[in-house]
PDB file of C-alpha atoms and ligand atoms in Angstrom:
ATOM      1  CA  UNK A1480     -75.109 -40.604  49.843  1.00 67.00           C
ATOM      2  CA  UNK A1481     -73.306 -43.603  48.399  1.00 88.00           C
ATOM      3  CA  UNK A1482     -71.091 -45.532  50.731  1.00 92.00           C
ATOM      4  CA  UNK A1483     -68.005 -44.459  48.300  1.00 95.00           C
ATOM      5  CA  UNK A1484     -68.150 -41.177  49.061  1.00 96.00           C
ATOM      6  CA  UNK A1485     -68.845 -41.030  52.533  1.00 97.00           C
ATOM      7  CA  UNK A1486     -65.802 -43.102  52.464  1.00 98.00           C
ATOM      8  CA  UNK A1487     -64.166 -40.882  50.544  1.00 98.00           C
ATOM      9  CA  UNK A1488     -64.969 -37.217  52.495  1.00 98.00           C
ATOM     10  CA  UNK A1489     -63.724 -38.666  55.912  1.00 98.00           C
ATOM     11  CA  UNK A1490     -60.327 -40.203  54.158  1.00 98.00           C
ATOM     12  CA  UNK A1491     -60.460 -37.303  52.489  1.00 98.00           C
ATOM     13  CA  UNK A1492     -60.133 -35.047  55.610  1.00 98.00           C
ATOM     14  CA  UNK A1493     -57.822 -38.369  57.342  1.00 98.00           C
ATOM     15  CA  UNK A1494     -60.303 -40.306  59.131  1.00 98.00           C
ATOM     16  CA  UNK A1495     -60.010 -44.367  58.743  1.00 98.00           C
ATOM     17  CA  UNK A1496     -63.910 -45.269  57.755  1.00 98.00           C
ATOM     18  CA  UNK A1497     -64.644 -48.931  58.160  1.00 98.00           C
ATOM     19  CA  UNK A1498     -68.706 -50.182  57.218  1.00 98.00           C
ATOM     20  CA  UNK A1499     -70.502 -52.629  59.603  1.00 98.00           C
ATOM     21  CA  UNK A1500     -74.070 -54.668  58.935  1.00 97.00           C
ATOM     22  CA  UNK A1501     -74.583 -54.558  62.758  1.00 97.00           C
ATOM     23  CA  UNK A1502     -73.526 -53.197  66.021  1.00 96.00           C
ATOM     24  CA  UNK A1503     -72.695 -56.421  67.053  1.00 96.00           C
ATOM     25  CA  UNK A1504     -70.311 -57.162  63.674  1.00 97.00           C
ATOM     26  CA  UNK A1505     -68.878 -53.651  65.272  1.00 97.00           C
ATOM     27  CA  UNK A1506     -68.312 -54.814  68.567  1.00 97.00           C
ATOM     28  CA  UNK A1507     -66.278 -58.078  67.966  1.00 97.00           C
ATOM     29  CA  UNK A1508     -64.010 -55.837  65.207  1.00 98.00           C
ATOM     30  CA  UNK A1509     -62.893 -53.284  68.111  1.00 98.00           C
ATOM     31  CA  UNK A1510     -62.490 -56.068  71.069  1.00 97.00           C
ATOM     32  CA  UNK A1511     -60.154 -57.928  68.041  1.00 98.00           C
ATOM     33  CA  UNK A1512     -58.065 -54.711  67.483  1.00 97.00           C
ATOM     34  CA  UNK A1513     -57.432 -54.390  71.485  1.00 98.00           C
ATOM     35  CA  UNK A1514     -55.597 -55.911  74.006  1.00 97.00           C
ATOM     36  CA  UNK A1515     -53.598 -54.737  76.769  1.00 98.00           C
ATOM     37  CA  UNK A1516     -54.236 -51.457  76.000  1.00 98.00           C
ATOM     38  CA  UNK A1517     -56.016 -48.479  78.613  1.00 98.00           C
ATOM     39  CA  UNK A1518     -59.432 -47.922  76.985  1.00 98.00           C
ATOM     40  CA  UNK A1519     -61.181 -45.135  77.928  1.00 97.00           C
ATOM     41  CA  UNK A1520     -65.167 -44.515  77.086  1.00 96.00           C
ATOM     42  CA  UNK A1521     -67.062 -41.606  76.784  1.00 93.00           C
ATOM     43  CA  UNK A1522     -70.881 -41.296  77.955  1.00 90.00           C
ATOM     44  CA  UNK A1523     -72.687 -42.837  75.133  1.00 91.00           C
ATOM     45  CA  UNK A1524     -75.803 -44.941  74.842  1.00 93.00           C
ATOM     46  CA  UNK A1525     -74.338 -46.698  71.356  1.00 94.00           C
ATOM     47  CA  UNK A1526     -71.840 -47.809  73.296  1.00 93.00           C
ATOM     48  CA  UNK A1527     -73.998 -48.865  75.984  1.00 92.00           C
ATOM     49  CA  UNK A1528     -75.892 -50.651  73.797  1.00 92.00           C
ATOM     50  CA  UNK A1529     -73.385 -52.511  72.363  1.00 92.00           C
ATOM     51  CA  UNK A1530     -72.398 -54.013  75.636  1.00 92.00           C
ATOM     52  CA  UNK A1531     -68.279 -53.411  74.146  1.00 94.00           C
ATOM     53  CA  UNK A1532     -67.191 -52.235  77.521  1.00 94.00           C
ATOM     54  CA  UNK A1533     -67.781 -55.496  79.686  1.00 93.00           C
ATOM     55  CA  UNK A1534     -66.102 -57.181  76.038  1.00 96.00           C
ATOM     56  CA  UNK A1535     -62.848 -54.986  76.288  1.00 97.00           C
ATOM     57  CA  UNK A1536     -62.538 -55.042  80.279  1.00 96.00           C
ATOM     58  CA  UNK A1537     -61.566 -58.818  79.692  1.00 96.00           C
ATOM     59  CA  UNK A1538     -58.279 -58.467  77.560  1.00 97.00           C
ATOM     60  CA  UNK A1539     -57.467 -54.392  78.872  1.00 98.00           C
ATOM     61  CA  UNK A1540     -58.298 -51.563  81.525  1.00 97.00           C
ATOM     62  CA  UNK A1541     -61.556 -49.779  81.061  1.00 97.00           C
ATOM     63  CA  UNK A1542     -62.111 -46.864  82.460  1.00 96.00           C
ATOM     64  CA  UNK A1543     -65.626 -45.515  82.260  1.00 95.00           C
ATOM     65  CA  UNK A1544     -67.980 -43.786  84.375  1.00 93.00           C
ATOM     66  CA  UNK A1545     -70.822 -44.676  83.445  1.00 92.00           C
ATOM     67  CA  UNK A1546     -69.653 -48.073  85.717  1.00 90.00           C
ATOM     68  CA  UNK A1547     -67.377 -46.099  87.934  1.00 94.00           C
ATOM     69  CA  UNK A1548     -69.160 -42.482  88.565  1.00 94.00           C
ATOM     70  CA  UNK A1549     -67.149 -39.707  89.788  1.00 95.00           C
ATOM     71  CA  UNK A1550     -64.391 -37.116  88.891  1.00 95.00           C
ATOM     72  CA  UNK A1551     -61.611 -39.620  89.944  1.00 96.00           C
ATOM     73  CA  UNK A1552     -62.529 -41.895  86.943  1.00 96.00           C
ATOM     74  CA  UNK A1553     -62.929 -38.833  83.894  1.00 96.00           C
ATOM     75  CA  UNK A1554     -59.526 -38.122  85.758  1.00 96.00           C
ATOM     76  CA  UNK A1555     -58.105 -41.370  85.165  1.00 96.00           C
ATOM     77  CA  UNK A1556     -60.010 -41.599  81.850  1.00 96.00           C
ATOM     78  CA  UNK A1557     -57.188 -38.891  80.444  1.00 96.00           C
ATOM     79  CA  UNK A1558     -55.058 -41.665  80.562  1.00 96.00           C
ATOM     80  CA  UNK A1559     -56.102 -43.518  78.335  1.00 98.00           C
ATOM     81  CA  UNK A1560     -54.341 -44.417  74.813  1.00 98.00           C
ATOM     82  CA  UNK A1561     -57.628 -44.947  73.339  1.00 98.00           C
ATOM     83  CA  UNK A1562     -60.625 -43.304  73.415  1.00 98.00           C
ATOM     84  CA  UNK A1563     -64.388 -44.837  72.686  1.00 97.00           C
ATOM     85  CA  UNK A1564     -66.757 -43.225  71.904  1.00 97.00           C
ATOM     86  CA  UNK A1565     -69.761 -42.024  68.927  1.00 97.00           C
ATOM     87  CA  UNK A1566     -71.308 -38.262  68.069  1.00 97.00           C
ATOM     88  CA  UNK A1567     -74.427 -36.006  67.820  1.00 97.00           C
ATOM     89  CA  UNK A1568     -73.756 -36.056  64.545  1.00 98.00           C
ATOM     90  CA  UNK A1569     -72.533 -37.122  61.375  1.00 98.00           C
ATOM     91  CA  UNK A1570     -71.720 -34.777  58.416  1.00 98.00           C
ATOM     92  CA  UNK A1571     -71.889 -36.658  55.563  1.00 98.00           C
ATOM     93  CA  UNK A1572     -69.907 -34.079  53.948  1.00 98.00           C
ATOM     94  CA  UNK A1573     -66.728 -35.426  56.387  1.00 98.00           C
ATOM     95  CA  UNK A1574     -67.094 -33.911  59.811  1.00 98.00           C
ATOM     96  CA  UNK A1575     -67.859 -35.185  63.281  1.00 98.00           C
ATOM     97  CA  UNK A1576     -70.258 -33.142  65.441  1.00 98.00           C
ATOM     98  CA  UNK A1577     -70.272 -33.724  69.732  1.00 97.00           C
ATOM     99  CA  UNK A1578     -72.449 -31.163  71.919  1.00 97.00           C
ATOM    100  CA  UNK A1579     -71.160 -31.974  75.474  1.00 96.00           C
ATOM    101  CA  UNK A1580     -71.935 -30.868  79.652  1.00 96.00           C
ATOM    102  CA  UNK A1581     -69.119 -31.500  81.538  1.00 94.00           C
ATOM    103  CA  UNK A1582     -66.368 -31.407  78.533  1.00 96.00           C
ATOM    104  CA  UNK A1583     -65.208 -34.637  79.285  1.00 95.00           C
ATOM    105  CA  UNK A1584     -65.711 -35.687  76.009  1.00 95.00           C
ATOM    106  CA  UNK A1585     -65.352 -33.035  73.821  1.00 97.00           C
ATOM    107  CA  UNK A1586     -61.540 -33.021  75.840  1.00 96.00           C
ATOM    108  CA  UNK A1587     -60.467 -36.585  74.465  1.00 96.00           C
ATOM    109  CA  UNK A1588     -61.415 -36.876  71.311  1.00 98.00           C
ATOM    110  CA  UNK A1589     -59.077 -33.380  70.630  1.00 98.00           C
ATOM    111  CA  UNK A1590     -56.152 -34.861  73.044  1.00 97.00           C
ATOM    112  CA  UNK A1591     -55.223 -37.267  74.959  1.00 94.00           C
ATOM    113  CA  UNK A1592     -55.268 -40.556  73.678  1.00 98.00           C
ATOM    114  CA  UNK A1593     -53.394 -42.071  70.942  1.00 98.00           C
ATOM    115  CA  UNK A1594     -56.119 -43.328  68.584  1.00 98.00           C
ATOM    116  CA  UNK A1595     -60.330 -42.228  68.936  1.00 98.00           C
ATOM    117  CA  UNK A1596     -62.880 -45.169  67.500  1.00 98.00           C
ATOM    118  CA  UNK A1597     -66.116 -43.331  66.686  1.00 98.00           C
ATOM    119  CA  UNK A1598     -68.944 -45.071  66.665  1.00 98.00           C
ATOM    120  CA  UNK A1599     -71.521 -44.184  64.684  1.00 98.00           C
ATOM    121  CA  UNK A1600     -74.703 -45.764  63.897  1.00 97.00           C
ATOM    122  CA  UNK A1601     -77.012 -44.812  60.792  1.00 97.00           C
ATOM    123  CA  UNK A1602     -79.943 -43.182  62.606  1.00 97.00           C
ATOM    124  CA  UNK A1603     -76.563 -39.805  63.546  1.00 98.00           C
ATOM    125  CA  UNK A1604     -76.070 -39.402  59.709  1.00 98.00           C
ATOM    126  CA  UNK A1605     -76.719 -36.008  57.785  1.00 98.00           C
ATOM    127  CA  UNK A1606     -75.933 -35.517  54.774  1.00 97.00           C
ATOM    128  CA  UNK A1607     -73.937 -31.498  55.531  1.00 98.00           C
ATOM    129  CA  UNK A1608     -72.831 -29.392  58.130  1.00 98.00           C
ATOM    130  CA  UNK A1609     -75.966 -27.197  59.285  1.00 98.00           C
ATOM    131  CA  UNK A1610     -78.078 -30.519  59.487  1.00 98.00           C
ATOM    132  CA  UNK A1611     -75.887 -32.213  61.264  1.00 98.00           C
ATOM    133  CA  UNK A1612     -75.177 -29.297  63.926  1.00 98.00           C
ATOM    134  CA  UNK A1613     -79.142 -29.092  63.841  1.00 98.00           C
ATOM    135  CA  UNK A1614     -79.374 -32.498  64.682  1.00 98.00           C
ATOM    136  CA  UNK A1615     -77.532 -32.558  67.517  1.00 98.00           C
ATOM    137  CA  UNK A1616     -79.195 -29.452  68.766  1.00 98.00           C
ATOM    138  CA  UNK A1617     -83.085 -30.316  68.245  1.00 98.00           C
ATOM    139  CA  UNK A1618     -82.990 -34.224  68.269  1.00 97.00           C
ATOM    140  CA  UNK A1619     -79.403 -35.512  70.219  1.00 97.00           C
ATOM    141  CA  UNK A1620     -79.319 -33.179  72.887  1.00 97.00           C
ATOM    142  CA  UNK A1621     -83.152 -33.271  73.742  1.00 97.00           C
ATOM    143  CA  UNK A1622     -82.978 -36.702  74.114  1.00 96.00           C
ATOM    144  CA  UNK A1623     -79.857 -36.501  76.110  1.00 95.00           C
ATOM    145  CA  UNK A1624     -81.658 -33.723  78.410  1.00 96.00           C
ATOM    146  CA  UNK A1625     -84.633 -36.303  78.984  1.00 96.00           C
ATOM    147  CA  UNK A1626     -82.447 -39.495  79.757  1.00 94.00           C
ATOM    148  CA  UNK A1627     -80.396 -37.359  82.540  1.00 94.00           C
ATOM    149  CA  UNK A1628     -83.666 -35.417  83.863  1.00 95.00           C
ATOM    150  CA  UNK A1629     -82.859 -32.416  84.067  1.00 96.00           C
ATOM    151  CA  UNK A1630     -84.903 -29.307  84.259  1.00 95.00           C
ATOM    152  CA  UNK A1631     -84.646 -27.714  80.916  1.00 97.00           C
ATOM    153  CA  UNK A1632     -87.050 -26.539  78.352  1.00 97.00           C
ATOM    154  CA  UNK A1633     -85.995 -28.676  75.646  1.00 98.00           C
ATOM    155  CA  UNK A1634     -87.625 -32.115  77.544  1.00 96.00           C
ATOM    156  CA  UNK A1635     -90.884 -31.052  77.088  1.00 96.00           C
ATOM    157  CA  UNK A1636     -89.998 -29.247  73.967  1.00 97.00           C
ATOM    158  CA  UNK A1637     -88.326 -31.642  72.120  1.00 95.00           C
ATOM    159  CA  UNK A1638     -86.562 -29.123  70.449  1.00 97.00           C
ATOM    160  CA  UNK A1639     -84.020 -26.596  71.757  1.00 98.00           C
ATOM    161  CA  UNK A1640     -84.694 -23.527  73.344  1.00 98.00           C
ATOM    162  CA  UNK A1641     -81.330 -22.320  74.127  1.00 97.00           C
ATOM    163  CA  UNK A1642     -82.318 -21.994  77.089  1.00 98.00           C
ATOM    164  CA  UNK A1643     -79.558 -20.424  80.379  1.00 97.00           C
ATOM    165  CA  UNK A1644     -80.861 -23.235  82.700  1.00 97.00           C
ATOM    166  CA  UNK A1645     -78.682 -24.050  85.589  1.00 96.00           C
ATOM    167  CA  UNK A1646     -79.286 -27.957  84.207  1.00 96.00           C
ATOM    168  CA  UNK A1647     -78.046 -26.676  80.297  1.00 98.00           C
ATOM    169  CA  UNK A1648     -76.034 -29.520  79.535  1.00 97.00           C
ATOM    170  CA  UNK A1649     -75.139 -27.868  76.271  1.00 98.00           C
ATOM    171  CA  UNK A1650     -72.025 -26.372  77.344  1.00 98.00           C
ATOM    172  CA  UNK A1651     -69.661 -26.190  73.856  1.00 97.00           C
ATOM    173  CA  UNK A1652     -70.395 -27.824  70.981  1.00 98.00           C
ATOM    174  CA  UNK A1653     -67.240 -29.056  68.730  1.00 98.00           C
ATOM    175  CA  UNK A1654     -67.005 -29.782  65.130  1.00 98.00           C
ATOM    176  CA  UNK A1655     -64.106 -32.378  64.395  1.00 98.00           C
ATOM    177  CA  UNK A1656     -63.125 -31.356  61.191  1.00 98.00           C
ATOM    178  CA  UNK A1657     -60.448 -33.353  61.058  1.00 98.00           C
ATOM    179  CA  UNK A1658     -58.617 -35.645  63.573  1.00 98.00           C
ATOM    180  CA  UNK A1659     -56.109 -33.786  65.813  1.00 98.00           C
ATOM    181  CA  UNK A1660     -52.426 -33.638  65.069  1.00 97.00           C
ATOM    182  CA  UNK A1661     -50.415 -36.919  66.133  1.00 96.00           C
ATOM    183  CA  UNK A1662     -53.849 -38.650  67.073  1.00 97.00           C
ATOM    184  CA  UNK A1663     -55.386 -41.232  64.913  1.00 98.00           C
ATOM    185  CA  UNK A1664     -59.071 -41.522  64.220  1.00 98.00           C
ATOM    186  CA  UNK A1665     -61.599 -44.197  62.649  1.00 98.00           C
ATOM    187  CA  UNK A1666     -64.256 -43.623  62.371  1.00 98.00           C
ATOM    188  CA  UNK A1667     -67.071 -47.282  61.699  1.00 98.00           C
ATOM    189  CA  UNK A1668     -70.300 -46.254  60.644  1.00 98.00           C
ATOM    190  CA  UNK A1669     -72.984 -49.132  61.484  1.00 97.00           C
ATOM    191  CA  UNK A1670     -75.854 -49.732  59.180  1.00 97.00           C
ATOM    192  CA  UNK A1671     -78.468 -49.180  62.417  1.00 96.00           C
ATOM    193  CA  UNK A1672     -79.804 -47.486  64.116  1.00 97.00           C
ATOM    194  CA  UNK A1673     -77.917 -46.429  67.920  1.00 96.00           C
ATOM    195  CA  UNK A1674     -78.077 -44.372  70.411  1.00 94.00           C
ATOM    196  CA  UNK A1675     -79.711 -40.943  69.801  1.00 91.00           C
TER     197      UNK A1675
HETATM  198  S1  SF4 B 334     -79.618 -25.256  75.237  1.00 95.88           S
HETATM  199 FE1  SF4 B 334     -80.478 -26.103  76.758  1.00 95.88          FE
HETATM  200  S2  SF4 B 334     -83.218 -26.358  75.713  1.00 95.88           S
HETATM  201 FE2  SF4 B 334     -81.098 -26.286  73.943  1.00 95.88          FE
HETATM  202  S3  SF4 B 334     -80.725 -28.908  74.234  1.00 95.88           S
HETATM  203 FE3  SF4 B 334     -79.136 -27.741  75.421  1.00 95.88          FE
HETATM  204  S4  SF4 B 334     -80.139 -28.197  77.666  1.00 95.88           S
HETATM  205 FE4  SF4 B 334     -81.771 -28.033  76.086  1.00 95.88          FE
END
């Protein structure tokens, strides 16, 4: 899909849309936008690969449970004004898909911060919502399960087996069709593969 149509689809749903050639370009943009803010970061390999949290912490308060694990950090994150995350998949028709185990990431993209930045590598972009849901379940979730070293069948099968394992990381699947009322959302599409 052309950039122009992608922009039109997401803007039509109330998202701000920007395109970047690289993660580095996107990181520079985000750092230039945020000063003196309280920023929380979701569990995101994309954000980790970009190294943004460290850069933002020079002029902002950054709360990230991947740097300081624990429930206390997750609760502190709920006070943040800004939330940075990626998605498991983006549908070019204008929807975002995230699967969560703890619920912290999906809940903060729905309510709490003034603004959410979604950072999305080209590997996450799917033509439509069914293919985005399929990607989230059969590509992103098995890779995240492997990263988290949980004992779930998708780790060996390489696709979702709709398990009932105690370690099941798929507890909620959220489709963001429009930003929640009272919340700004910016979608940053990056012409690079980033995250899972
Ligand atoms: S439901 Fe279970 S098998 Fe399917 S992706 Fe999630 S953790 Fe893996």
